[in-house]
Every structure is written in C-alpha cells, then in structure tokens.
C-alpha cells in the first residue's frame, strides 16, 4: 500500500507520473539550456543566438587553468567528503544513541556552520589562516570546506540512524557478536544510504563552494567555482557554459558506469 | 549501577571529541573573535546594535530573509515529496530515471544553473518568448530581479536537499505497516495522511530544516536573481564588509541572525514532538 | 588585439610558473580579473618585467574584505591593488595603506584629480548614458530622458551599490548644476529616482550590465564607457550619449605592510607613466590619467575615450563619498526597501 507499485490504483499512478514528470522537466530545463548556450555565438547570452559555434570550446581547451581548477576541486571535495563523514559518523552515534542531557542543543550547536552566513565564516577563517600562514594551501581549502560540509553529513546520518531499529543490532549482540562487530555488520549496511547521502552532500557542498573558496584561493591554487566566479564577474563568456556542459557529460558518464556495474553485480 | 551509567556517558561523550575539537578550533574560536567585533569595533559598546535596530531597514532585511527561507522550504518540500515517493515506489524504471535527474541537477555547478535561470527568466528570455508565442500572455512577465526570481532559483537548487534525505527515510519504512493499516479497513486517504506522512516526518523534518537554514545564509543565488528591493541579510553583510569595511555592523547583524535562528530552532524543538536526535522507534 | 591578449595570458602562465623562485624580485599585482586585468598585464606588467627583471604575479579579484583582513593579521600577500577611488580614500583614512614614495613615482604629468598621498589613478572612466537602438524609436541625448518612461519606454539599468554615480546622475537630471552637486541633496535625488523606481533593473558588475543592455532587457541605463565600447566593437546596436558623463576612477594602492613594497612602488611608477597609460587605454577604451599619454594614442580610438568629452564631464567627488559613504548607504538601503 502506497509503497509498492502493485498496490496503488492507476489513477494515482498516472497523476504521480504526470506531476513528477513536470518536476523532472523543471529540474532538467536549465541543464539542457546550458548545453545549448555553450554552442551559442552570442557572448551576451542572447537566446536564440544569431548562429551556432564551437569557438567557446576552443577557448576552454586553450586555457589550462580550467582543467587545473577542476582537478583541484575534485581533490578538495574528495578529502572534504571523507573527513566530514569520518567526523560526523561518531557524532551521530553519540547524539542518537547517547543518554546524556542536552543532545538537541548540541545538535543545534553543530548545525551552526549552516546558519552563520558564509561570508562571516569566510572572513573569520580567512583571518585565522592568514595568521597561520596557510592561505592558498590545500589544507586551508579542505579545513574550511569541512566546516560547512559537516552539518550536511551529520544531519543525513542522524536521520537514517534514527530510523534504524536498534533491537536488530541488539539481537546480533545476543547471538554472540561483539557490539562493534554488530555495528559494522548489521547497522552500517542498513544505514549505508544515509552515510552515502551524507558523504555526497559533503562532496557537493565543497564542489560548489564559492564564497569561502574565493577567499582561500591564490593564483597558484584555485577551485572550479573560483575560476567561474571571477570569469562571471568580469566577462560573461559562454566558456562557463562549456565548463558546465563538460561537467554534465562527466556526471552522466559516471552514472552510466555505476548503472552498468550495478547490473553486472546482480 | 550509577558508576556504570556514568562510564557509559563518558563513552558517548568521547564520540563527540573529534567534532568538538575540529569545530572548536577552526570554527568557534575564529567566529567568536569576529563576533566580538560587534561590540568593540569601532568603539566598545552596543553602538552597532543601536544603529541596526534604530532603522526599519535592518528589520525589513531580516524579514525578507526569513520570508524567502520559509517560501523556499515550503516549495522545495512540496516538489520534493512526490519525487522522493516515486523514487521509492518505482526503484527500477521511472524512479531510477527521476533519481538520475535529481543527481544530475545537483552535479551541475550552482553558478552555471543560476546563470541559466537568469537567461531563461529574463523578460527577453526564453520562457517569456514561449509564453508569448503560444499566446498565454501579451506582456513579458517579470520573473527575475525580484522575489519570484529568488524563489524559483533557490527552490530549484534546494529540491535535491529535500529529496535525498526524504527518500532515505521512505526506503526504511516497512511496506507491511501500510499494508496492515489498509487491511484493517483504512481508506487510501487516511493511510496516506495518518500513517505514511507521519512515518516520513523525520525525513521531511531533516530535509526542511536543512533547506531552511541553508536559505538563511545563501548569497550567490539571491545576489544574481534577486532585485535590490528584497535584499537578504547575507548581501547586506557583504555590502558592509566589502564596500564599507564595517566589520562591527557586519558582525552585529550576523549575531542577530544567529540569535534569532537559534530561538526559532528552540521553539521548533518545543513544539515538534520528535526531537531531531532521539529515535522515534523504541525509546 | 585578441592575439595580443592571448599572448599576454601565455606570458602570465609562464610568469606564474617561475614566480616564487626569489621573493625579492617578484611582486603580487591584484586587479578585478577579466579583460581589464589582461590589459594591465599586457600594457604594464610585461614591459615592466622586461625592463627590470621583476616578475609580476597576477592575483585577484580585488576583495576589500580580504585586503583588510591581511593588513590586520600582519601577513600581507598583496603588493599593489587596483581599487575604486572612494575606497582608496577610505582605506587611507583607516590606516590600511602605505604612503607613496614620490621620489620613485613621477606625478608631474598626472592629472591632479587622480593623485593622493596613498594612491594614484590606474585609469579613469565615465558613467555614460547608453541605450539599445532596437528598443527605442528615438535616441536619448541626456540623463533627463532616462526619467522619461513615456517617450523612451523600457527598463533602466543602474549601478546597484551605494557608490558615486547614480545619485549624482539623478540630481543632474533634475537640473542641479555641477557646482551645486555636493553636498548631495539625498532627498531630492531619491525623489527623482522614485519616479522610475519600478522600471529600474540593477546591475552589480560590468559583465551583468553588458548582458542587460545587449539582450535588450534594459532599453537604456548608465554604464561604464569601456563596457559600452566593447559591445559596440562586437557590432551590437548600442548607442551612447556623452552628455554630462560622470567621471570615476580606479586607484592603485599599496596595502600597509606589503612584503615587496619597493617593487610595487616601481611598478606603480611604470603603470602611471605616459607609455603605460597610453598602452592600457588602447586596449580598453578607458582614459589615461597621465596628461602626456594622449599624444601616444591612435586617433581613431579617441572618439571612444572619455578624454575627448572633457567639456561634458562632471567629476564625481570620491573624497566626499569616502567620508559620507556609510551614512549614504544606510539611507540608500532604506530607500530601496521602502
């Protein structure tokens, strides 16, 4: 009922198809539009453009900075995602399973990095890294990104841990497993989607972070959003659309590969 | 017994050690140093707060900020719910496709998506041309550089942040529970509202909370798609820091935002029957 | 010109690769990025490095918050920064800048409007009235027509930040004479702007302003002249009126405690020399602040430079803004949100 396709009527089913189809088009529209923009000849994003061209692609590949920036972004985002998840995991266990008072208040304390305007975090951490002499380093990028990514990872994991029925884990312990073993073999597999979603959020927060990154960047080290932001501010060139288009195709490719691997393993 | 309990407590608290250490050193200390400037710069006292609260401007900006965050949260949940439901309902075909669309949209650069919306929404933009072409409107609609631009752009960006946690919590719901209710004679409508929605509540809660607080501090999208007459707090702070080097006023306004948010959070905790941390099963 | 810029970018990449080898013969130059910085790189940094052997590392974009944080922390990584003129005065009054050494920098030929103890103009530009010809049946010739929605329909693109320009423009359109502009009559300016408030679209940066005008989203507005020039060069149907063009400038400043102060001083001297200014103007259509530069600039370009419209010019008073900007901005915000 309501959660298996067989159990809902065709009326509800077709309404659902229609509604979600509309929302999916809403989500997809700007993405396809970026692809179209990247081939438009107008530098000023006039659409439809006077004619079509691939000159922005030439511009993109003429400039090694874009590729370097993308690689830096990837590196920073991966490290951020791993560290944020590693810190968020024990935190979530303590907050959900713990029996001490004030857990809700600790929770809101840990979500503070989401509430404080990013500009403030950016200026505050930038001053700190300046006095430590770390600005423009990978360390500064990763630490400052972990700060803002942590709440995302934490909320996601807490959410799935809350729904996990602890008695299953207890059953494993009663059957002779150690608590740690039970957590690794029983609990983790069940809350895996939550952990994965948390890691993904952390990755994306870092991947898309603009305001802090602009502060942390140096001429030698910048991430993709920094490169895009400075390009957007000065020249609205469709090279940005090119960069986005390539990113879109990379993510489609990753999704396809993931799907194929999943089918094989079944 | 009490000894045992307290050792258990210590074990729980030790799990919090990494996060406290990390956020303490890299977040709280620098933040506090900056926020102290709200009462010390340019001179010691509450002058910055008087300056902010004496004019109606700041209150309006704060009001705008919360209005946008609320609207975005509502729309994102309304649009995200059917998506999450379908993804859970049809894990192979249509749902898989929807999930891919959500992921694809998340993977596309925020800046690029925002610019795409700018070109789509402007009065000489694609959307207006299409609407005028099919004769729905004769005057271009003003969709961007105002409140509707911010709401459309931000809702768009926030939808995945609702879908993923919501879908994660839906997938843990045992279909048999709903089945049982229906066998006991409950109508589809009451199964939906009385059982399904309450079971989804933790997912909706965490998704909505995440979107709400994210929206409060959002800068890029409102700055590009909004108009100046609905300026939000982050933009005001940027203006103070960038144009006027006025860190006193900037930190004062940030402190007020943090305080107001925490109060709202506190009220929410009191009103909401589920706490954000404790499990709704068992305990 | 594009080729030249490409060459500039290549040298930039090369100079970045060798930078840092020896701190004493390298310095950091910070500007706004994009084509302006490309031109600065090419017109100033390349010949300067060739002459002196001092490498110029390009950084940016200029960020005032970042600059202040550097000076306060004592770890200043920027040596020479391109900033807006009113900011240069404000930063100087807050003690964020190094005083300039006029034994290294020759200011005899520099237009006195663009010299202070803590900064020298890097170039000057004008806010001009520009319009999209496809959107209007007749061509506007003065700021007062910007307020005439009936005869000149469409949106007006104006600069979003409370900084020199928009308020002065409104007062001039309302009939205030140039000599009576300051101190600004804010009530009068806001009242004038009220008449078109619903028709204003605000732009926050040069690229956005170009996009508004080129797409026809705005039928007219006030723009930086160099941005209009590059639209015209692109063959877009854009017209411009120089009547009462409002002069604003960027300044080059050295943050207090800059590590390579001496190199920065020398680079500043070259940038503001007749040749450096002429080369930069040729690339951007912004005006040189050095009076000797005009002779070195190609005749054909002069029609696009503010220098050629000096009798129609109104100089914006950035010292007034440096002092009163904060107070004006709070009124500005409350007007916007009304």
CSV table of N, CA and C in Angstrom, one decimal, chain B residues 161-254:
chain,number,residue,atom,x,y,z
B,161,UNK,N,18.1,18.6,-1.9
B,161,UNK,CA,18.4,18.5,-0.5
B,161,UNK,C,17.2,18.1,0.3
B,162,UNK,N,16.0,18.1,-0.3
B,162,UNK,CA,14.8,17.5,0.3
B,162,UNK,C,14.7,16.1,-0.1
B,163,UNK,N,14.9,15.8,-1.4
B,163,UNK,CA,14.6,14.5,-2.0
B,163,UNK,C,15.5,13.4,-1.4
B,164,UNK,N,16.8,13.7,-1.3
B,164,UNK,CA,17.7,12.6,-0.8
B,164,UNK,C,17.4,12.2,0.6
B,165,UNK,N,17.3,13.1,1.6
B,165,UNK,CA,17.0,12.6,3.0
B,165,UNK,C,15.6,12.0,3.1
B,166,UNK,N,14.7,12.6,2.4
B,166,UNK,CA,13.3,12.1,2.4
B,166,UNK,C,13.2,10.6,1.8
B,167,UNK,N,13.9,10.5,0.7
B,167,UNK,CA,13.9,9.2,0.1
B,167,UNK,C,14.6,8.1,1.0
B,168,UNK,N,15.7,8.6,1.6
B,168,UNK,CA,16.4,7.7,2.5
B,168,UNK,C,15.5,7.2,3.6
B,169,UNK,N,14.6,8.1,4.2
B,169,UNK,CA,13.8,7.7,5.3
B,169,UNK,C,12.6,6.9,4.8
B,170,UNK,N,12.1,7.2,3.6
B,170,UNK,CA,11.0,6.4,3.0
B,170,UNK,C,11.4,5.0,2.8
B,171,UNK,N,12.7,4.8,2.3
B,171,UNK,CA,13.1,3.5,2.0
B,171,UNK,C,13.2,2.6,3.2
B,172,UNK,N,13.3,3.2,4.4
B,172,UNK,CA,13.4,2.3,5.6
B,172,UNK,C,12.0,2.0,6.1
B,173,UNK,N,10.9,2.6,5.5
B,173,UNK,CA,9.6,2.3,6.0
B,173,UNK,C,9.2,0.9,5.5
B,174,UNK,N,8.7,0.1,6.4
B,174,UNK,CA,8.3,-1.3,6.0
B,174,UNK,C,6.9,-1.2,5.3
B,175,UNK,N,6.8,-1.6,4.1
B,175,UNK,CA,5.6,-1.5,3.3
B,175,UNK,C,4.4,-2.3,4.1
B,176,UNK,N,4.8,-3.3,4.8
B,176,UNK,CA,3.8,-4.1,5.5
B,176,UNK,C,3.0,-3.3,6.5
B,177,UNK,N,3.6,-2.3,7.1
B,177,UNK,CA,2.9,-1.4,8.1
B,177,UNK,C,1.7,-0.8,7.4
B,178,UNK,N,2.0,-0.2,6.2
B,178,UNK,CA,0.9,0.4,5.4
B,178,UNK,C,-0.1,-0.6,5.0
B,179,UNK,N,0.4,-1.8,4.6
B,179,UNK,CA,-0.5,-2.8,4.1
B,179,UNK,C,-1.4,-3.2,5.3
B,180,UNK,N,-0.8,-3.3,6.4
B,180,UNK,CA,-1.6,-3.8,7.6
B,180,UNK,C,-2.8,-2.8,7.8
B,181,UNK,N,-2.5,-1.5,7.8
B,181,UNK,CA,-3.5,-0.5,8.0
B,181,UNK,C,-4.6,-0.6,7.0
B,182,UNK,N,-4.2,-0.9,5.8
B,182,UNK,CA,-5.2,-0.9,4.7
B,182,UNK,C,-6.1,-2.2,4.9
B,183,UNK,N,-5.4,-3.3,5.3
B,183,UNK,CA,-6.2,-4.5,5.6
B,183,UNK,C,-7.2,-4.3,6.7
B,184,UNK,N,-6.8,-3.5,7.7
B,184,UNK,CA,-7.7,-3.2,8.8
B,184,UNK,C,-8.8,-2.3,8.4
B,185,UNK,N,-8.9,-1.9,7.1
B,185,UNK,CA,-10.0,-1.1,6.7
B,185,UNK,C,-9.8,0.4,6.5
B,186,UNK,N,-8.6,0.9,6.7
B,186,UNK,CA,-8.3,2.3,6.5
B,186,UNK,C,-8.4,2.6,5.0
B,187,UNK,N,-9.0,3.8,4.7
B,187,UNK,CA,-9.0,4.2,3.3
B,187,UNK,C,-7.6,4.6,2.8
B,188,UNK,N,-7.4,4.7,1.5
B,188,UNK,CA,-6.1,5.1,1.0
B,188,UNK,C,-5.8,6.5,1.5
B,189,UNK,N,-6.8,7.4,1.5
B,189,UNK,CA,-6.5,8.7,2.0
B,189,UNK,C,-6.0,8.7,3.4
B,190,UNK,N,-6.7,8.0,4.3
B,190,UNK,CA,-6.3,8.0,5.7
B,190,UNK,C,-5.0,7.3,5.9
B,191,UNK,N,-4.7,6.3,5.1
B,191,UNK,CA,-3.4,5.6,5.2
B,191,UNK,C,-2.3,6.6,4.9
B,192,UNK,N,-2.6,7.4,3.8
B,192,UNK,CA,-1.6,8.4,3.4
B,192,UNK,C,-1.4,9.5,4.5
B,193,UNK,N,-2.4,10.1,5.0
B,193,UNK,CA,-2.3,11.2,5.9
B,193,UNK,C,-2.0,10.7,7.4
B,194,UNK,N,-2.5,9.6,7.8
B,194,UNK,CA,-2.4,9.2,9.2
B,194,UNK,C,-1.2,8.3,9.4
B,195,UNK,N,-0.7,7.6,8.4
B,195,UNK,CA,0.4,6.6,8.6
B,195,UNK,C,1.6,7.0,7.8
B,196,UNK,N,1.4,7.2,6.5
B,196,UNK,CA,2.5,7.4,5.6
B,196,UNK,C,3.3,8.7,5.9
B,197,UNK,N,2.5,9.8,5.9
B,197,UNK,CA,3.1,11.1,6.2
B,197,UNK,C,3.8,11.1,7.6
B,198,UNK,N,3.1,10.6,8.7
B,198,UNK,CA,3.8,10.6,10.0
B,198,UNK,C,5.1,9.8,9.9
B,199,UNK,N,5.1,8.7,9.2
B,199,UNK,CA,6.4,7.9,9.1
B,199,UNK,C,7.5,8.6,8.3
B,200,UNK,N,7.0,9.5,7.4
B,200,UNK,CA,8.0,10.3,6.6
B,200,UNK,C,8.5,11.5,7.4
B,201,UNK,N,7.9,11.8,8.5
B,201,UNK,CA,8.2,13.0,9.2
B,201,UNK,C,9.6,13.3,9.5
B,202,UNK,N,10.4,12.3,10.0
B,202,UNK,CA,11.8,12.6,10.2
B,202,UNK,C,12.5,13.0,9.0
B,203,UNK,N,12.2,12.4,7.8
B,203,UNK,CA,12.9,12.8,6.6
B,203,UNK,C,12.5,14.2,6.2
B,204,UNK,N,11.1,14.5,6.3
B,204,UNK,CA,10.7,15.8,5.9
B,204,UNK,C,11.3,16.8,6.8
B,205,UNK,N,11.3,16.5,8.1
B,205,UNK,CA,11.9,17.4,9.1
B,205,UNK,C,13.4,17.7,8.8
B,206,UNK,N,14.2,16.7,8.6
B,206,UNK,CA,15.6,17.0,8.4
B,206,UNK,C,15.8,17.7,7.1
B,207,UNK,N,15.1,17.3,6.0
B,207,UNK,CA,15.2,18.0,4.7
B,207,UNK,C,14.8,19.4,4.8
B,208,UNK,N,13.6,19.7,5.5
B,208,UNK,CA,13.1,21.1,5.6
B,208,UNK,C,14.1,21.9,6.4
B,209,UNK,N,14.5,21.4,7.5
B,209,UNK,CA,15.4,22.1,8.4
B,209,UNK,C,16.7,22.5,7.6
B,210,UNK,N,17.2,21.5,6.9
B,210,UNK,CA,18.4,21.8,6.2
B,210,UNK,C,18.2,22.9,5.1
B,211,UNK,N,17.1,22.8,4.4
B,211,UNK,CA,16.8,23.8,3.4
B,211,UNK,C,16.6,25.2,4.0
B,212,UNK,N,15.9,25.2,5.1
B,212,UNK,CA,15.6,26.5,5.8
B,212,UNK,C,16.8,27.2,6.2
B,213,UNK,N,17.7,26.5,7.0
B,213,UNK,CA,18.9,27.2,7.5
B,213,UNK,C,19.9,27.5,6.4
B,214,UNK,N,19.9,26.6,5.4
B,214,UNK,CA,20.8,26.9,4.2
B,214,UNK,C,20.3,28.2,3.5
B,215,UNK,N,19.0,28.4,3.4
B,215,UNK,CA,18.4,29.5,2.7
B,215,UNK,C,18.8,30.8,3.4
B,216,UNK,N,18.8,30.7,4.8
B,216,UNK,CA,19.0,32.0,5.5
B,216,UNK,C,20.4,32.6,5.2
B,217,UNK,N,21.4,31.7,5.0
B,217,UNK,CA,22.7,32.3,4.7
B,217,UNK,C,23.1,32.3,3.3
B,218,UNK,N,22.2,32.1,2.4
B,218,UNK,CA,22.5,32.0,1.0
B,218,UNK,C,22.8,33.3,0.3
B,219,UNK,N,23.9,33.3,-0.4
B,219,UNK,CA,24.3,34.6,-1.0
B,219,UNK,C,24.2,34.6,-2.6
B,220,UNK,N,24.8,33.6,-3.2
B,220,UNK,CA,25.0,33.7,-4.6
B,220,UNK,C,23.7,33.9,-5.4
B,221,UNK,N,22.8,32.9,-5.2
B,221,UNK,CA,21.6,33.0,-6.0
B,221,UNK,C,20.7,34.2,-5.8
B,222,UNK,N,20.5,34.7,-4.5
B,222,UNK,CA,19.7,35.9,-4.4
B,222,UNK,C,20.5,37.1,-5.0
B,223,UNK,N,21.8,37.1,-4.9
B,223,UNK,CA,22.6,38.2,-5.5
B,223,UNK,C,22.4,38.3,-7.0
B,224,UNK,N,22.3,37.1,-7.6
B,224,UNK,CA,22.2,37.1,-9.1
B,224,UNK,C,20.8,37.2,-9.6
B,225,UNK,N,19.8,36.6,-8.9
B,225,UNK,CA,18.4,36.5,-9.4
B,225,UNK,C,17.5,37.5,-8.7
B,226,UNK,N,17.9,38.0,-7.6
B,226,UNK,CA,17.0,38.9,-6.8
B,226,UNK,C,17.1,40.3,-7.3
B,227,UNK,N,16.1,41.1,-6.8
B,227,UNK,CA,16.2,42.5,-7.0
B,227,UNK,C,16.7,43.2,-5.7
B,228,UNK,N,17.1,44.4,-5.8
B,228,UNK,CA,17.6,45.0,-4.6
B,228,UNK,C,16.6,45.3,-3.5
B,229,UNK,N,15.3,45.4,-4.0
B,229,UNK,CA,14.3,45.8,-3.0
B,229,UNK,C,13.9,44.6,-2.1
B,230,UNK,N,14.4,43.4,-2.5
B,230,UNK,CA,14.2,42.3,-1.5
B,230,UNK,C,15.6,41.8,-1.1
B,231,UNK,N,16.4,42.7,-0.7
B,231,UNK,CA,17.7,42.3,-0.3
B,231,UNK,C,17.7,41.4,0.9
B,232,UNK,N,18.5,40.4,0.9
B,232,UNK,CA,18.6,39.5,2.1
B,232,UNK,C,19.8,39.8,2.9
B,233,UNK,N,19.8,39.2,4.1
B,233,UNK,CA,20.9,39.5,5.1
B,233,UNK,C,22.3,39.3,4.6
B,234,UNK,N,22.6,38.1,3.9
B,234,UNK,CA,23.9,37.9,3.5
B,234,UNK,C,24.5,39.0,2.6
B,235,UNK,N,23.6,39.5,1.7
B,235,UNK,CA,24.0,40.5,0.8
B,235,UNK,C,24.3,41.8,1.6
B,236,UNK,N,23.5,42.1,2.6
B,236,UNK,CA,23.7,43.3,3.4
B,236,UNK,C,25.1,43.2,4.1
B,237,UNK,N,25.4,42.0,4.6
B,237,UNK,CA,26.7,41.8,5.3
B,237,UNK,C,27.8,41.9,4.3
B,238,UNK,N,27.7,41.4,3.1
B,238,UNK,CA,28.7,41.6,2.1
B,238,UNK,C,29.0,43.0,1.8
B,239,UNK,N,27.8,43.8,1.7
B,239,UNK,CA,28.0,45.2,1.4
B,239,UNK,C,28.7,45.9,2.5
B,240,UNK,N,28.4,45.5,3.8
B,240,UNK,CA,29.1,46.2,4.9
B,240,UNK,C,30.6,45.8,4.9
B,241,UNK,N,30.9,44.5,4.7
B,241,UNK,CA,32.3,44.1,4.7
B,241,UNK,C,33.1,44.6,3.5
B,242,UNK,N,32.5,44.5,2.4
B,242,UNK,CA,33.2,44.8,1.1
B,242,UNK,C,33.3,46.3,0.9
B,243,UNK,N,32.1,47.0,0.9
B,243,UNK,CA,32.2,48.3,0.5
B,243,UNK,C,32.6,49.3,1.6
B,244,UNK,N,32.2,48.9,2.9
B,244,UNK,CA,32.5,49.9,3.9
B,244,UNK,C,33.4,49.4,5.0
B,245,UNK,N,34.0,48.2,4.8
B,245,UNK,CA,34.9,47.7,5.8
B,245,UNK,C,34.4,47.8,7.2
B,246,UNK,N,33.0,47.7,7.3
B,246,UNK,CA,32.4,48.0,8.6
B,246,UNK,C,32.2,46.6,9.3
B,247,UNK,N,33.2,46.0,9.8
B,247,UNK,CA,33.1,44.7,10.4
B,247,UNK,C,32.2,44.7,11.6
B,248,UNK,N,32.2,45.8,12.3
B,248,UNK,CA,31.3,46.0,13.5
B,248,UNK,C,29.9,45.7,13.2
B,249,UNK,N,29.3,46.4,12.2
B,249,UNK,CA,27.9,46.3,11.8
B,249,UNK,C,27.7,44.9,11.2
B,250,UNK,N,28.7,44.4,10.4
B,250,UNK,CA,28.5,43.1,9.8
B,250,UNK,C,28.4,42.0,10.9
B,251,UNK,N,29.3,42.1,11.9
B,251,UNK,CA,29.2,41.0,12.9
B,251,UNK,C,28.0,41.2,13.8
B,252,UNK,N,27.6,42.4,14.0
B,252,UNK,CA,26.4,42.6,14.8
B,252,UNK,C,25.2,42.0,14.1
B,253,UNK,N,25.1,42.2,12.8
B,253,UNK,CA,23.9,41.7,12.1
B,253,UNK,C,24.0,40.2,12.0
B,254,UNK,N,25.2,39.6,11.9
B,254,UNK,CA,25.4,38.2,11.9
B,254,UNK,C,24.9,37.6,13.3
